[in-house]
Each structure stands twice: as structure tokens, then as C-alpha cells.
PDB file of C-alpha atoms and ligand atoms in Angstrom:
ATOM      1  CA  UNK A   1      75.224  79.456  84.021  1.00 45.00           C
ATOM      2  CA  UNK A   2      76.517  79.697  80.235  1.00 54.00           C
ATOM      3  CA  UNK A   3      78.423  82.960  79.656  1.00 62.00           C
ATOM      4  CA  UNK A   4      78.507  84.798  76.324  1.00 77.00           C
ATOM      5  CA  UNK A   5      82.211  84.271  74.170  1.00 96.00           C
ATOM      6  CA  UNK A   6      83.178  87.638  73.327  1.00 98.00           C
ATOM      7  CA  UNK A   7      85.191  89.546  70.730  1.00 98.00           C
ATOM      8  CA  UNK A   8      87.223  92.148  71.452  1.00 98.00           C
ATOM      9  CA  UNK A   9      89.391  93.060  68.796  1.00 98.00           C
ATOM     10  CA  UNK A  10      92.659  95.322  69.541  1.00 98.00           C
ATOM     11  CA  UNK A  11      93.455  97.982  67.293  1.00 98.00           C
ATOM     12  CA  UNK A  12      96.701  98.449  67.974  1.00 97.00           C
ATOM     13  CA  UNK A  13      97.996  97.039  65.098  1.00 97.00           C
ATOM     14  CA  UNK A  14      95.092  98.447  63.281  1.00 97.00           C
ATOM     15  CA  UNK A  15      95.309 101.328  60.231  1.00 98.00           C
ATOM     16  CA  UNK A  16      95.333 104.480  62.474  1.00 97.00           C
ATOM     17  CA  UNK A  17      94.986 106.240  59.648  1.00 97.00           C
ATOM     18  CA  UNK A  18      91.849 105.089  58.919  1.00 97.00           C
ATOM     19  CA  UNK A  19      90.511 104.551  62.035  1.00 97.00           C
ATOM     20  CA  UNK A  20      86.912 104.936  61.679  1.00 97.00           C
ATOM     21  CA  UNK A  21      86.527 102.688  58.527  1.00 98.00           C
ATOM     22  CA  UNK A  22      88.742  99.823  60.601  1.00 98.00           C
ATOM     23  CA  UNK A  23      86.024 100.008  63.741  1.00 98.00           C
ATOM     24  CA  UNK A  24      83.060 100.031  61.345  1.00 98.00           C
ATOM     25  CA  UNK A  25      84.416  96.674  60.078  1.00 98.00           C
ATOM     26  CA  UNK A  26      85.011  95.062  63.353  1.00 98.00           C
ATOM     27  CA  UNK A  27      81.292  96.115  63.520  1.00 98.00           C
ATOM     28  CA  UNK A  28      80.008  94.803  60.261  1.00 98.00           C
ATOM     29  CA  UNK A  29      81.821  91.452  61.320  1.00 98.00           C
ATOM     30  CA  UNK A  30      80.124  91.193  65.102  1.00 98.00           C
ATOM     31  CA  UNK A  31      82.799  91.823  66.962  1.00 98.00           C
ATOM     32  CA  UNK A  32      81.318  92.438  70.751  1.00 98.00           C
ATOM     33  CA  UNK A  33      83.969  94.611  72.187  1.00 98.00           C
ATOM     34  CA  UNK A  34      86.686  97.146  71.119  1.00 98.00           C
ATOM     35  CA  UNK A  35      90.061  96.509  72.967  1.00 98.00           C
ATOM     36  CA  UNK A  36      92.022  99.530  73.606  1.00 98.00           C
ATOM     37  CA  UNK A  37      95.865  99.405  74.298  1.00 98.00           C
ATOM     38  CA  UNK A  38      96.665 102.617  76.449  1.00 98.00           C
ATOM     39  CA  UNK A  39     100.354 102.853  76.812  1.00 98.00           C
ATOM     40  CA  UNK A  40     102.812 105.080  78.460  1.00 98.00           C
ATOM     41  CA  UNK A  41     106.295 104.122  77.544  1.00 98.00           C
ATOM     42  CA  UNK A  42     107.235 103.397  81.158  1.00 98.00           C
ATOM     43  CA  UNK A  43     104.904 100.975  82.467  1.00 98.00           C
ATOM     44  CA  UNK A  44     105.773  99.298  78.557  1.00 98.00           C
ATOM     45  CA  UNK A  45     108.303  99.778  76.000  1.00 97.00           C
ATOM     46  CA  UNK A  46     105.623 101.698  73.815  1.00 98.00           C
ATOM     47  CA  UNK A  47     103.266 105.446  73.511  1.00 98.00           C
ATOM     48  CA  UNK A  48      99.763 104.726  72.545  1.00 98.00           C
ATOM     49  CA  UNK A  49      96.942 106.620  72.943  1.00 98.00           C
ATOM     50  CA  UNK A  50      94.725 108.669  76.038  1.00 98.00           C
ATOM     51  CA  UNK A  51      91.710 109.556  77.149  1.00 98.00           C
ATOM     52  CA  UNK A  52      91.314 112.394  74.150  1.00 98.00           C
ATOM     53  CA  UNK A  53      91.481 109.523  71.433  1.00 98.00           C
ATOM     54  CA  UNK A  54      89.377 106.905  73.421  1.00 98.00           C
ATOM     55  CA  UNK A  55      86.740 109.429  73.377  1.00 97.00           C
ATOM     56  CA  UNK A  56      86.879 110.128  69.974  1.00 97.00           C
ATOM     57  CA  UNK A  57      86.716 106.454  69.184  1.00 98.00           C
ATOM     58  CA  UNK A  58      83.638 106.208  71.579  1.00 97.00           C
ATOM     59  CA  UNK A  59      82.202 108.784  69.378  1.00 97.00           C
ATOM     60  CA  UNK A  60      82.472 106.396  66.504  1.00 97.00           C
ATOM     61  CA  UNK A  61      81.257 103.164  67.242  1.00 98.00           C
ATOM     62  CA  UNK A  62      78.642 101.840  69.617  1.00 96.00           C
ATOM     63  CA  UNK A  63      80.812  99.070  70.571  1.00 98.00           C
ATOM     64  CA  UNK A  64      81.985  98.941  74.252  1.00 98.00           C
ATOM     65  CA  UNK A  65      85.340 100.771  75.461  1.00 98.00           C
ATOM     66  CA  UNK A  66      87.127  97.857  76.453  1.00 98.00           C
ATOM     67  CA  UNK A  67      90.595  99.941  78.339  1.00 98.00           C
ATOM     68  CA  UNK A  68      93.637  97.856  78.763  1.00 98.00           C
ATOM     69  CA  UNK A  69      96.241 100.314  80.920  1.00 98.00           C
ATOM     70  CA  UNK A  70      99.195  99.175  81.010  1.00 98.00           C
ATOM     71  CA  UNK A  71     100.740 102.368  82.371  1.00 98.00           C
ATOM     72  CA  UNK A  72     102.390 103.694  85.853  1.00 98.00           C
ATOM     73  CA  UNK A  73     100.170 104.932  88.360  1.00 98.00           C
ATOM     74  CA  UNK A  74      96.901 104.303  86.996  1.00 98.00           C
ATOM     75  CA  UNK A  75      94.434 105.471  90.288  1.00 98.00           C
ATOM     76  CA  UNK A  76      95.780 108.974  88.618  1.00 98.00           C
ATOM     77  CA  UNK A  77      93.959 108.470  84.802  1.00 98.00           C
ATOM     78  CA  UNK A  78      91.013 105.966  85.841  1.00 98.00           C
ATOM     79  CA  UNK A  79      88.213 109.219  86.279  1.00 98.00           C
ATOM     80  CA  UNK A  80      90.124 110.645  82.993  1.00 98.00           C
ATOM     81  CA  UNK A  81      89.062 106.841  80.829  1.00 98.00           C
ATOM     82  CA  UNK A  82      85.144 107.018  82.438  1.00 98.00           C
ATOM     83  CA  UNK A  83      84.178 110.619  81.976  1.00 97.00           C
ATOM     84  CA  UNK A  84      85.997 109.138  77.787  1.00 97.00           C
ATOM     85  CA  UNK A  85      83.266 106.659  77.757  1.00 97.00           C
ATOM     86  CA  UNK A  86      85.430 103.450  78.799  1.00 98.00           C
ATOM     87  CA  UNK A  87      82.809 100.761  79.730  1.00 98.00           C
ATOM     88  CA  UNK A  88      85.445  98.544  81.225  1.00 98.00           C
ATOM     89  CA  UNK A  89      88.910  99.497  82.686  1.00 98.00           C
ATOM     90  CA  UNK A  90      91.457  97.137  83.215  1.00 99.00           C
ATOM     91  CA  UNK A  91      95.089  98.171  85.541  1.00 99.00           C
ATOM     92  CA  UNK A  92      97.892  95.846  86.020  1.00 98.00           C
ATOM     93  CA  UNK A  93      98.372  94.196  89.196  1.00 98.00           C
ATOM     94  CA  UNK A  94     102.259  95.092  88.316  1.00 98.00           C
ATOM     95  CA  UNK A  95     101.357  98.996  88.175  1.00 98.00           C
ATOM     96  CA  UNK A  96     100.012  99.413  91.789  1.00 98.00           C
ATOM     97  CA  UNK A  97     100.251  98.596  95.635  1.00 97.00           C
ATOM     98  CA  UNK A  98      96.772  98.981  96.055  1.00 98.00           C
ATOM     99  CA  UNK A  99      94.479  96.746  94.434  1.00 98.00           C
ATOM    100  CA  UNK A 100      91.900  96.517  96.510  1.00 98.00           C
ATOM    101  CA  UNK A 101      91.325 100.018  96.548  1.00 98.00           C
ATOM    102  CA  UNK A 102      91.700 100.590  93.177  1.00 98.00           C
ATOM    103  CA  UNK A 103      89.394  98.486  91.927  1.00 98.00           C
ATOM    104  CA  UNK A 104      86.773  99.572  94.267  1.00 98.00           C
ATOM    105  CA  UNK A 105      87.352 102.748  93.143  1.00 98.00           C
ATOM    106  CA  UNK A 106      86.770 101.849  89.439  1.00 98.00           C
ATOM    107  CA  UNK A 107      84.190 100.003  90.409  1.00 98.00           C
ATOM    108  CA  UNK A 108      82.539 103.605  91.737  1.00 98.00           C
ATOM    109  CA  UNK A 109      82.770 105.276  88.293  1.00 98.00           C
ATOM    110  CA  UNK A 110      80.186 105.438  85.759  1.00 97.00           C
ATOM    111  CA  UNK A 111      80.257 105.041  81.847  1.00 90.00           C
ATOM    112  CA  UNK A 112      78.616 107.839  79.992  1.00 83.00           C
ATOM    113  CA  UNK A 113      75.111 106.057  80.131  1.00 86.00           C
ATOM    114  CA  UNK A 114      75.243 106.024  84.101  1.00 93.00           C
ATOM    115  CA  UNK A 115      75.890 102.070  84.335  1.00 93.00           C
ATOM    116  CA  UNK A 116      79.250 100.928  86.626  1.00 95.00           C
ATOM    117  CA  UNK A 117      82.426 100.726  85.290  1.00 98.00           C
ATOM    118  CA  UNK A 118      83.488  97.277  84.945  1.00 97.00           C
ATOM    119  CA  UNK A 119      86.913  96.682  86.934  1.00 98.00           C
ATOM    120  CA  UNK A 120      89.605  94.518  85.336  1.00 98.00           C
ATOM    121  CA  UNK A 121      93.112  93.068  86.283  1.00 98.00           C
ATOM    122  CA  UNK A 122      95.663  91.986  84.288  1.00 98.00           C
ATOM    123  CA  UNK A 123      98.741  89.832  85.202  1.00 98.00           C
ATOM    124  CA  UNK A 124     102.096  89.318  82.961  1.00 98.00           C
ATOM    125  CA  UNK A 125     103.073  86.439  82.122  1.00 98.00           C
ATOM    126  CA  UNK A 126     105.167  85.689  84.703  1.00 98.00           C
ATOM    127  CA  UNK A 127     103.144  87.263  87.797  1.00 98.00           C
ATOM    128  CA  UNK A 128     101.190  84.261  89.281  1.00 98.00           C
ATOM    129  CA  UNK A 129      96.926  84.604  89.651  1.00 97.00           C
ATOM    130  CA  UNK A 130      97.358  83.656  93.252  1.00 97.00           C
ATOM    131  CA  UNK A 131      98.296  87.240  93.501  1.00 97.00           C
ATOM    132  CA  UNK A 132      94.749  88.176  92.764  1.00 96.00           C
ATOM    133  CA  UNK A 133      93.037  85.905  95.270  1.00 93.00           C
ATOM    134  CA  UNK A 134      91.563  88.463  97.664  1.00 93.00           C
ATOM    135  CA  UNK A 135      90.054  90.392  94.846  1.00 95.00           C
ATOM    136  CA  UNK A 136      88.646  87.661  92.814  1.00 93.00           C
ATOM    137  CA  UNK A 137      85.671  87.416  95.170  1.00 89.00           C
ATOM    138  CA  UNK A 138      84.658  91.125  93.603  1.00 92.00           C
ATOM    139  CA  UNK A 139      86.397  92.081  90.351  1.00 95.00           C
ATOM    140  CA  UNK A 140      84.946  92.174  86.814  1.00 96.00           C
ATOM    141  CA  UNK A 141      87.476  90.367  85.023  1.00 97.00           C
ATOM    142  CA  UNK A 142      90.716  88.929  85.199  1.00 98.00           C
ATOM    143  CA  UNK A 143      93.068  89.711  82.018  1.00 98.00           C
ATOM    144  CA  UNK A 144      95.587  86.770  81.610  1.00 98.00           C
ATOM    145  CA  UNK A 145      98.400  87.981  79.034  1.00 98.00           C
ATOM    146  CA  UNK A 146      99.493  85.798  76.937  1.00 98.00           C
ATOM    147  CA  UNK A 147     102.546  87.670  75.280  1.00 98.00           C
ATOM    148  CA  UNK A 148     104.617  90.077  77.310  1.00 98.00           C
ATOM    149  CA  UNK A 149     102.796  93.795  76.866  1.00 98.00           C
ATOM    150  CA  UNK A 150     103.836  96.505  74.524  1.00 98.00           C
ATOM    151  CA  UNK A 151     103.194  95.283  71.237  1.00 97.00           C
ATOM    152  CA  UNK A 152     100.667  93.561  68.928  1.00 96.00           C
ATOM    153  CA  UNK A 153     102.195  90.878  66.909  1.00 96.00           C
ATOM    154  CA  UNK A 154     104.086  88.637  69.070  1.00 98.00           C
ATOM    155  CA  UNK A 155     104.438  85.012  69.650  1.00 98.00           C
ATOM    156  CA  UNK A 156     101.495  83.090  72.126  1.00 98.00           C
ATOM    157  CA  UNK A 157     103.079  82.071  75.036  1.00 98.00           C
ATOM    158  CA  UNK A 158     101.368  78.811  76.584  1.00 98.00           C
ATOM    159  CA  UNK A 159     101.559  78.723  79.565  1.00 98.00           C
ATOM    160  CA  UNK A 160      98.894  81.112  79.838  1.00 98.00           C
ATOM    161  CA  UNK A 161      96.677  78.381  79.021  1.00 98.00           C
ATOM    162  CA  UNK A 162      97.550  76.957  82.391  1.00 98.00           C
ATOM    163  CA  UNK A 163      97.229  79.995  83.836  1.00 98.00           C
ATOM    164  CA  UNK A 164      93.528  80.687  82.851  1.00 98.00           C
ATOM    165  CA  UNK A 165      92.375  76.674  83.532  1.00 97.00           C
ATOM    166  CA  UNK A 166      93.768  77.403  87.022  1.00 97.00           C
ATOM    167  CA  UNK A 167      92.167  80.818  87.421  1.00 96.00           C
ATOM    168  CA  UNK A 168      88.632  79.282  86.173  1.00 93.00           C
ATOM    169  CA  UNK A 169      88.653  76.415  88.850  1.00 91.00           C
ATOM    170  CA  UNK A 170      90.068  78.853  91.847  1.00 91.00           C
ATOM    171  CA  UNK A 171      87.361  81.925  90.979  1.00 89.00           C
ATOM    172  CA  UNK A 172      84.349  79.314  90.721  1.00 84.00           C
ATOM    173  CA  UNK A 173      85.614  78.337  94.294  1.00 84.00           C
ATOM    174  CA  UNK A 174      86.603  81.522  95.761  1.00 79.00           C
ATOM    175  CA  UNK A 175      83.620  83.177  94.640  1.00 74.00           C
ATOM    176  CA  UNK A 176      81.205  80.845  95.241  1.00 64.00           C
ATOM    177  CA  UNK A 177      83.023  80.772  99.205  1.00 61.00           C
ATOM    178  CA  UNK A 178      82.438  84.499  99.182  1.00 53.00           C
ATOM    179  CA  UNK A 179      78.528  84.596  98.296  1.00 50.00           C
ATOM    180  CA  UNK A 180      77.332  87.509  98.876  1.00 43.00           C
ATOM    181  CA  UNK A 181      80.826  90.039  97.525  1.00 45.00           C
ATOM    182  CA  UNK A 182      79.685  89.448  93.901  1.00 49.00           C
ATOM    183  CA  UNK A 183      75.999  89.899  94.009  1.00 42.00           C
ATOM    184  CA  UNK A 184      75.161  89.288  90.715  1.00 46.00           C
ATOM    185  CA  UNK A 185      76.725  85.991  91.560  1.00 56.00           C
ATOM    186  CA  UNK A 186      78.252  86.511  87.920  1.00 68.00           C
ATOM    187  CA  UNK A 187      80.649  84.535  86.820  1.00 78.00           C
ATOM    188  CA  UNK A 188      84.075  85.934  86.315  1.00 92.00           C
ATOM    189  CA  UNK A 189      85.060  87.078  82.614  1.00 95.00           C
ATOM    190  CA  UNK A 190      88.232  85.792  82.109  1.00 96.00           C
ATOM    191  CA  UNK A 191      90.332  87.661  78.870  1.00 98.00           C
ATOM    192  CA  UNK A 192      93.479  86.991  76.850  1.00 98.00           C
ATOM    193  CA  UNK A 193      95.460  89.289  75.393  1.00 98.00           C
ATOM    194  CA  UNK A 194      98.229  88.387  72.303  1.00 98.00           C
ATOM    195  CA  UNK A 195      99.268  85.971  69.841  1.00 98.00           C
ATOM    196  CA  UNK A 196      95.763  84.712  69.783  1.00 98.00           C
ATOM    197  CA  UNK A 197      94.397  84.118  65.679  1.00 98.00           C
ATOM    198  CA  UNK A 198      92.042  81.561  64.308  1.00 98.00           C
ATOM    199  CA  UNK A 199      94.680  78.821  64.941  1.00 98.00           C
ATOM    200  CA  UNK A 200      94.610  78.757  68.605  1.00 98.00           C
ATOM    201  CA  UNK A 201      91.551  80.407  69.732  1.00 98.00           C
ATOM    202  CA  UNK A 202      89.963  77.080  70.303  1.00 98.00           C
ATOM    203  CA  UNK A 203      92.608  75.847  72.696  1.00 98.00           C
ATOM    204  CA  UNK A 204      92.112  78.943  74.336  1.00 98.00           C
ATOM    205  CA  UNK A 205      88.548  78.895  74.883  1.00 98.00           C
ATOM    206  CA  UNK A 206      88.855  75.262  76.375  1.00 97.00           C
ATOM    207  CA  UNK A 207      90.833  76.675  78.604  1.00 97.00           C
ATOM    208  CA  UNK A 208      87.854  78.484  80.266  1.00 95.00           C
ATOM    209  CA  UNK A 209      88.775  81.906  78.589  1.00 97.00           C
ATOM    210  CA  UNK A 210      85.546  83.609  77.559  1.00 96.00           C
ATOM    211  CA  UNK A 211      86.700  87.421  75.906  1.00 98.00           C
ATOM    212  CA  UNK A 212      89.274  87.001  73.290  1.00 98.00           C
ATOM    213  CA  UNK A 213      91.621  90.099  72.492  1.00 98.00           C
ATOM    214  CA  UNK A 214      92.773  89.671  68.925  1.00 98.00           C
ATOM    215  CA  UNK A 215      94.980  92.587  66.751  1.00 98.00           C
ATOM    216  CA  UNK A 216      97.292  91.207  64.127  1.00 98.00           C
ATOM    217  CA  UNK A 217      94.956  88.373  63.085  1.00 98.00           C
ATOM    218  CA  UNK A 218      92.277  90.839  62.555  1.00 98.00           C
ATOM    219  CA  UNK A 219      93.494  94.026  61.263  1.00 98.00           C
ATOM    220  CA  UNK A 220      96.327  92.288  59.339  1.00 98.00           C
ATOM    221  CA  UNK A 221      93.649  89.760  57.634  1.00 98.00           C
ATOM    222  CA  UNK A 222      92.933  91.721  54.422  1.00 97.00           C
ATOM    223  CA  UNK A 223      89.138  91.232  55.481  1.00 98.00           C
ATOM    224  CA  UNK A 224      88.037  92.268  58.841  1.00 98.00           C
ATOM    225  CA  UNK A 225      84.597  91.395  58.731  1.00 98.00           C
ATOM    226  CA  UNK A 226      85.553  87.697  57.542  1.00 98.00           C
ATOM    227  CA  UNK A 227      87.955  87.006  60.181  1.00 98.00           C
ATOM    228  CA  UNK A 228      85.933  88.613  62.592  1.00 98.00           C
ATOM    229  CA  UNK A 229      83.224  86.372  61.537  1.00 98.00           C
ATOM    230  CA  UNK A 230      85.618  83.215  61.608  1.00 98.00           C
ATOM    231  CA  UNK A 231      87.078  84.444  65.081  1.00 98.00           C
ATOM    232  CA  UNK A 232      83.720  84.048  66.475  1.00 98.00           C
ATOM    233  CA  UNK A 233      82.805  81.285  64.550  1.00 97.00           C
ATOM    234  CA  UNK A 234      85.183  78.872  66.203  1.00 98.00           C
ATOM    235  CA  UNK A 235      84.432  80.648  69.658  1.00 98.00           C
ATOM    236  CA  UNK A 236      81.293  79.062  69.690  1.00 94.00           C
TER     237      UNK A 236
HETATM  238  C1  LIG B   1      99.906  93.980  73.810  1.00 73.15           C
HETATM  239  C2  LIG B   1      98.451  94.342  73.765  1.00 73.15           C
HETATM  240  C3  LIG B   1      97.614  93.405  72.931  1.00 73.15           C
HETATM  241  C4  LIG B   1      97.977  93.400  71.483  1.00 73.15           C
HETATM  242  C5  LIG B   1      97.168  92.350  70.763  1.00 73.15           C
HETATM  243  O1  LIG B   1     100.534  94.665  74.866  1.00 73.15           O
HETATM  244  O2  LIG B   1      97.921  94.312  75.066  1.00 73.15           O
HETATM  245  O3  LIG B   1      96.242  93.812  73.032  1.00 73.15           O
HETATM  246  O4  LIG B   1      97.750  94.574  70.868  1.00 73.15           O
HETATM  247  O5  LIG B   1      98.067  91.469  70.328  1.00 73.15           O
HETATM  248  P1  LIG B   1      97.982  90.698  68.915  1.00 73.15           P
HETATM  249  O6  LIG B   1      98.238  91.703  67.839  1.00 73.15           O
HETATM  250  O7  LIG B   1      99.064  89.663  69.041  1.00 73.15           O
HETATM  251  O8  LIG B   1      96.606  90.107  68.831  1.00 73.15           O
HETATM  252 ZN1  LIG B   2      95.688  94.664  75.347  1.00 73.15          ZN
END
């Protein structure tokens, strides 16, 4: 079954200031997703943003909430990012001791137009995806990062791409074993996050990635639309 490529632009390293001009570009240029960084300064070196400003970006664009947490303790703010209109909220496998639960319990939350929210993992670089076997059967996505988290603008590191071709082969096995856990018999979405620009985004999709997370390359273009357009362009 083909699988949709999608965008999901980070703004991060976007113009704050101007934040509702920067999402209406990402729009204009068909981005698919909006990729939010939510950070705590103790699960990462860095203070982002919370619920209150995710909901005032939902408020802004009809593009999906697309929550990246890389904070402490997450099974505290999860309600806190659905009732803020996240359509898809990812933990780190680093940040808990109990995955399962927690991503059943995303999984039990609803977006602001009643539908499920979408659970997501993400691993560091270093934490291996063997780690995620047991849920792979039954999670949303898998997010493999390709730069260690905290900050937009850093250096691809490639082993990720060996990372995501081995995550691709093991969840077509493991979920195809397990049947019936993933009804929709979906396929699994597989994301990267960092370092990831019109030079390497091909490499990346070979690699069985299918939702690209790109910040600098976008909002540090000098046209948004265009490089939004040329992002998903060479997606394909
Ligand atoms: C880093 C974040 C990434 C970052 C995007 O912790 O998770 O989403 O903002 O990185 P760049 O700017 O390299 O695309
Ligand atoms: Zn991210």
C-alpha cells in the first residue's frame, strides 16, 4: 500500500515574531503538517513553547498539530496538548518507564474534531529502535532523530539513515506478525527530525522515511513557499 510523503515543517527556528504570516506560508507552499518543538529545559538544553501557544497556533492554520515533547514526565501534559488541538503527540522513549501505557493512553484522547490522537515515539540518536519492539505492533509513528534534540540548525547525523531502513523492514514484520493490534493494518509513519534540507531529503526518503521535519531549511530560505514547494518536490 503506497503511503502519502509528508511535510512537516518545524518552526522552531521560524520568525516568532511573526508567527502567523510564517504558518500561512508553509500553507501557501503545501506543506502537510506543522511540527511543533515543545521543550522544557530539562528533558533538553532549551524552553519552547506549551499548550497556551499550540492552541493559539491551532487557531491559525488548518494544518495538523504535529507535537514533538521532548520534555520530563510527559503522561502529566498529554490531556493539556489534546484539549490545544494537537492531532498527533509524540513522547520520547527516553522521558518515561511506561510506554506501553502511555501511548495507549494518547491513543484514548481526542483532537478537537473528536478523531483519535495519533501516538508517536521518538528515539535519540543513540537509543536503539529495538527498544520500541513491543509497541510497534500499535503505535502511530515512530520519530527517528537525526540530530541530538534541543535545537534547530544542527548537523544530520547518518546513521539515522540506518536506523529508519532497519525500523521499516522490522515494523512491516512485526506488524504484519501482530494482525489484528493495528486494525487499520496501516502502515507505520516513520519521521525524521534535524539537519534534513533539500540536499539530503532524498537519501532520506530511500531510506523508508515518509514525514519529513524540516526548520532551518525552511524558515531560513528567504522563500518559504518555494522551498516548501522544492521540499516536496524531491519527496515525490
Ligand atoms: C530539534 C527539533 C527539530 C528542529 C528541526 O530538537 O526536534 O524539530 O527544530 O531541525 P532543523 O532546523 O535542523 O530542521
Ligand atoms: Zn522536533
Amino acid at each position: 500500500m503506497a503511503f502519502q510523503n509528508i511535510l512537516a515543517p518545524s518552526i522552531l527556528n521560524a520568525d516568532f515574531a511573526s508567527l502567523k504570516d510564517q504558518l500561512a506560508a508553509i500553507e501557501q507552499g503545501g506543506a502537510d503538517w506543522v511540527h511543533l518543538d515543545i521543550m522544557d529545559g530539562h528533558f533538553v538544553p532549551n524552553i519552547t513553547i506549551g499548550p497556551v501557544v499550540v492552541e493559539a497556533i491551532g487557531k491559525t492554520t488548518a494544518l495538523p498539530l504535529d507535537c514533538h515533547l521532548m520534555i520530563s514526565d510527559p503522561a502529566k501534559y498529554i490531556a493539556d496538548f489534546a484539549a490545544a488541538g494537537a492531532s498527533t503527540i509524540t513522547v520520547h522513549q527516553e522521558a518515561t518507564h511506561h510506554l506501553d501505557s502511555l501511548v495507549h493512553s494518547i491513543q484514548a484522547l481526542r483532537t478537537k474534531n473528536g478523531a483519535p490522537v495519533k501516538a508517536g515515539v521518538s528515539l535519540n540518536p543513540a537509543t536503539p529502535i529495538e527498544t520500541l519492539d513491543h509497541v510497534l505492533p500499535f503505535v502511530d509513528l515512530v520519530l527517528i532523530m537525526s540530530v541530538n534534540p534541543g535545537f534547530g540548525g544542527q548537523k544530520f547525523i547518518p546513521y539515522a539513515l540506518d536506523k529508519a531502513r532497519a525500523l521499516r523492514d522490522r515494523a512491516q514484520r512485526l506488524r504484519a506478525l501482530d494482525g489484528g493490534a493495528n486494525a487499520s493494518g496501516k502502515k507505520l509513519d516513520i519521521q525524521m527530525d534535524g539537519g534534513i534540507g533539500p540536499k539530503n531529503v532524498a537519501e532520506v526518503i530511500a531510506a523508508g522515511v515518509n514525514v519529513i521535519v524540516c526548520g532551518t531549511a525552511i524558515f531560513r530560505s528567504g522563500n518559504i513557499p518555494d522551498t516548501c514547494r522544492q521540499m516536496k518536490n524531491l519527496m515525490g
